[in-house]
Amino acid sequence: MGNFYSESASKTISITVLSSCWLVGKIRDTEVKKSPRTLILGIGNPILRDDRVGHLLVQILRSRFSGPGIEFQETSKAGLNLAELLAGFDSAIVIDAIQNGGIPGEVYCLKPRAFSSQKANQSDQHRTGLLQALELGKSLGWPMPEDVTIVAIEAEDATSFGEDLTPAVEKAIPVALDKILHLLESRQEQPDETPVKKTRTKQSVAMKSVDFRR
């Protein structure tokens, strides 16, 4: 009975992985002739105070920007599921909260290679999870994004339940939005690509009238 369960489970896992590979490959084939695809991905737990900042920023961006090949997603996934989300895109901007010992509210633009030189600890779970997902996807032969930028916001409280950001992280929202916009515009400054459509004004960049504690 035990052997039968192990064999069945192994076959199920193999079929799932093969199906996922086929699906991602199929999606990639349909997109290969289109303009480069960019994923804006917010990572974190939406019910843990500052940890939800990635989700919140994606929600704001989704309501204000559009452009060819730009997709917005939010997730709390890791491992194979996160790898599947990233697969098929040419580039990705990953938005996340981190606790790196810096000043709460600081905004960093980082590359995955910067994480490999840092010692992982409990507060680095998001970063190591992203690295593992990228490496897992590549090991499975999936078309993972070549250009990945992490926009990371230094969190003050990423463990308490609640939907309100701490004041320092709330104040960092306009800074993070400007950095993400700059990254999007730089990606769109390629031949034969349509510029990002902006549906906001300079005044709205400050986001002074937006209530983040919804």
XYZ file of C-alpha atoms in Angstrom:
214
model
C 0.000 0.000 0.000
C 2.818 2.361 0.900
C 4.711 1.610 -2.327
C 1.569 2.130 -4.382
C 0.994 5.550 -2.814
C 4.591 6.616 -3.431
C 4.495 5.521 -7.055
C 1.119 7.184 -7.630
C 2.242 10.413 -5.993
C 5.440 10.403 -8.032
C 3.513 9.925 -11.275
C 1.072 12.690 -10.336
C 3.902 15.119 -9.617
C 5.636 14.195 -12.888
C 2.438 14.721 -14.880
C 1.802 18.059 -13.178
C 5.310 19.294 -13.935
C 5.145 18.107 -17.547
C 1.735 19.734 -18.006
C 3.040 22.991 -16.561
C 6.045 22.887 -18.893
C 3.762 22.308 -21.872
C 1.411 25.128 -20.845
C 4.186 27.672 -20.350
C 5.788 26.615 -23.620
C 2.486 26.992 -25.425
C 1.932 30.470 -24.017
C 5.481 31.456 -24.951
C 4.999 30.238 -28.514
C 1.945 32.460 -28.962
C 3.804 35.499 -27.648
C 7.112 35.101 -29.457
C 6.141 37.397 -32.338
C 4.737 40.131 -30.115
C 6.504 42.995 -28.376
C 8.518 42.129 -25.242
C 6.402 41.242 -22.234
C 7.018 42.791 -18.822
C 5.526 41.475 -15.604
C 4.905 43.850 -12.697
C 4.640 41.473 -9.755
C 3.750 42.375 -6.191
C 4.891 39.785 -3.642
C 3.895 39.506 -0.013
C 1.158 38.641 2.423
C -1.772 41.058 2.000
C -2.919 40.661 5.617
C 0.422 41.523 7.248
C 0.921 45.285 7.562
C 4.046 46.381 5.621
C 4.291 43.003 3.916
C 1.315 43.989 1.767
C 3.101 46.970 0.210
C 3.926 45.028 -2.971
C 0.253 44.188 -3.494
C -0.793 47.775 -2.830
C 1.704 49.257 -5.283
C 0.585 46.880 -8.032
C -3.050 47.852 -7.402
C -2.160 51.539 -7.726
C -0.075 50.971 -10.859
C -2.768 48.830 -12.484
C -5.280 51.665 -12.112
C -2.946 54.316 -13.532
C -0.777 52.771 -16.248
C -1.210 50.721 -19.372
C 1.078 49.779 -22.196
C 1.735 47.025 -24.730
C 3.133 43.881 -23.173
C 2.777 45.053 -19.549
C 0.949 42.767 -17.136
C 0.207 43.236 -13.434
C -0.070 40.433 -10.909
C -0.054 39.968 -7.138
C 0.975 36.806 -5.334
C 1.896 35.171 -2.067
C 3.226 32.125 -3.887
C 6.714 30.645 -3.809
C 8.669 27.822 -5.394
C 7.200 26.178 -8.493
C 4.061 28.332 -8.414
C 6.118 31.533 -8.389
C 8.327 30.194 -11.170
C 5.221 29.574 -13.298
C 4.083 33.170 -12.807
C 7.445 34.498 -13.998
C 7.890 32.092 -16.919
C 7.274 33.432 -20.406
C 8.061 37.070 -19.628
C 11.052 38.901 -21.085
C 11.484 41.128 -18.050
C 10.004 41.509 -14.599
C 9.747 44.196 -11.947
C 9.174 42.517 -8.608
C 7.856 44.707 -5.784
C 8.326 43.475 -2.244
C 8.895 44.452 1.368
C 12.198 43.500 2.964
C 13.805 43.818 6.372
C 17.459 44.349 5.663
C 18.467 46.395 8.692
C 17.989 49.709 6.906
C 15.816 52.679 7.717
C 12.098 51.834 7.423
C 10.696 53.320 4.233
C 13.941 53.177 2.248
C 13.378 52.083 -1.354
C 15.967 49.965 -3.148
C 16.302 48.876 -6.780
C 18.177 45.589 -6.770
C 19.153 42.780 -9.113
C 18.849 39.092 -8.177
C 22.617 38.671 -8.256
C 22.869 41.067 -5.290
C 21.022 38.534 -3.145
C 23.363 35.655 -3.837
C 26.196 37.462 -2.046
C 24.113 38.073 1.071
C 23.660 35.572 3.855
C 20.051 34.441 3.963
C 18.183 34.738 7.222
C 14.572 34.608 8.313
C 13.878 38.135 7.084
C 15.264 37.251 3.642
C 12.627 34.628 2.843
C 11.038 36.656 0.049
C 14.388 37.320 -1.607
C 15.627 33.738 -1.375
C 12.191 32.554 -2.534
C 12.482 34.684 -5.668
C 15.991 33.419 -6.367
C 14.903 29.823 -5.916
C 11.933 30.340 -8.232
C 14.123 31.814 -10.976
C 16.671 29.024 -10.635
C 13.963 26.355 -10.540
C 12.354 27.665 -13.700
C 15.687 27.725 -15.524
C 16.500 24.197 -14.354
C 13.190 23.017 -15.857
C 14.022 24.672 -19.157
C 11.323 27.324 -18.846
C 11.816 30.730 -20.531
C 12.484 32.854 -17.455
C 12.841 36.657 -17.675
C 16.363 37.779 -18.492
C 15.937 41.229 -16.965
C 14.637 41.174 -13.374
C 14.613 44.195 -11.058
C 13.426 44.073 -7.462
C 11.943 47.250 -6.058
C 12.219 46.599 -2.331
C 10.775 48.733 0.444
C 12.352 48.507 3.883
C 9.590 47.352 6.221
C 9.113 48.352 9.826
C 6.445 45.788 10.724
C 5.924 42.874 8.347
C 4.664 40.359 10.908
C 1.625 41.966 12.590
C -1.825 41.337 11.189
C -3.454 44.411 9.666
C -4.085 46.235 6.408
C -2.572 49.556 7.447
C 1.012 50.349 6.520
C 3.366 51.833 9.070
C 3.847 55.613 8.548
C 7.391 55.217 7.194
C 6.354 52.714 4.532
C 3.251 54.720 3.645
C 5.450 57.748 2.960
C 7.633 55.600 0.692
C 4.768 54.869 -1.723
C 5.363 57.906 -4.022
C 9.107 57.203 -4.104
C 8.539 53.579 -5.063
C 5.996 54.570 -7.723
C 8.462 56.977 -9.342
C 11.202 54.339 -9.379
C 8.865 51.787 -10.965
C 7.689 54.310 -13.557
C 11.292 55.092 -14.456
C 11.978 51.369 -14.919
C 8.913 50.981 -17.131
C 9.844 53.959 -19.266
C 13.402 52.715 -19.705
C 12.079 49.361 -20.899
C 9.779 51.077 -23.375
C 12.610 53.122 -24.896
C 13.367 50.361 -27.349
C 12.951 50.467 -31.161
C 9.473 49.622 -32.504
C 7.810 49.810 -29.139
C 4.956 52.090 -28.099
C 5.694 54.290 -25.066
C 3.920 53.564 -21.815
C 0.583 55.331 -21.642
C 0.490 57.554 -18.568
C -2.897 58.136 -17.006
C -1.710 60.206 -14.070
C -0.437 63.697 -13.506
C 2.561 65.010 -11.635
C 0.266 65.940 -8.812
C -1.050 62.397 -8.529
C 2.489 61.034 -8.211
C 2.628 62.392 -4.686
C -0.463 60.307 -3.902
C -1.368 62.722 -1.101
C -5.090 62.118 -1.513
C -4.884 58.331 -1.560
C -5.923 56.455 1.568
C -3.526 53.491 1.862
C -5.264 52.045 4.913
C -8.241 50.600 3.128
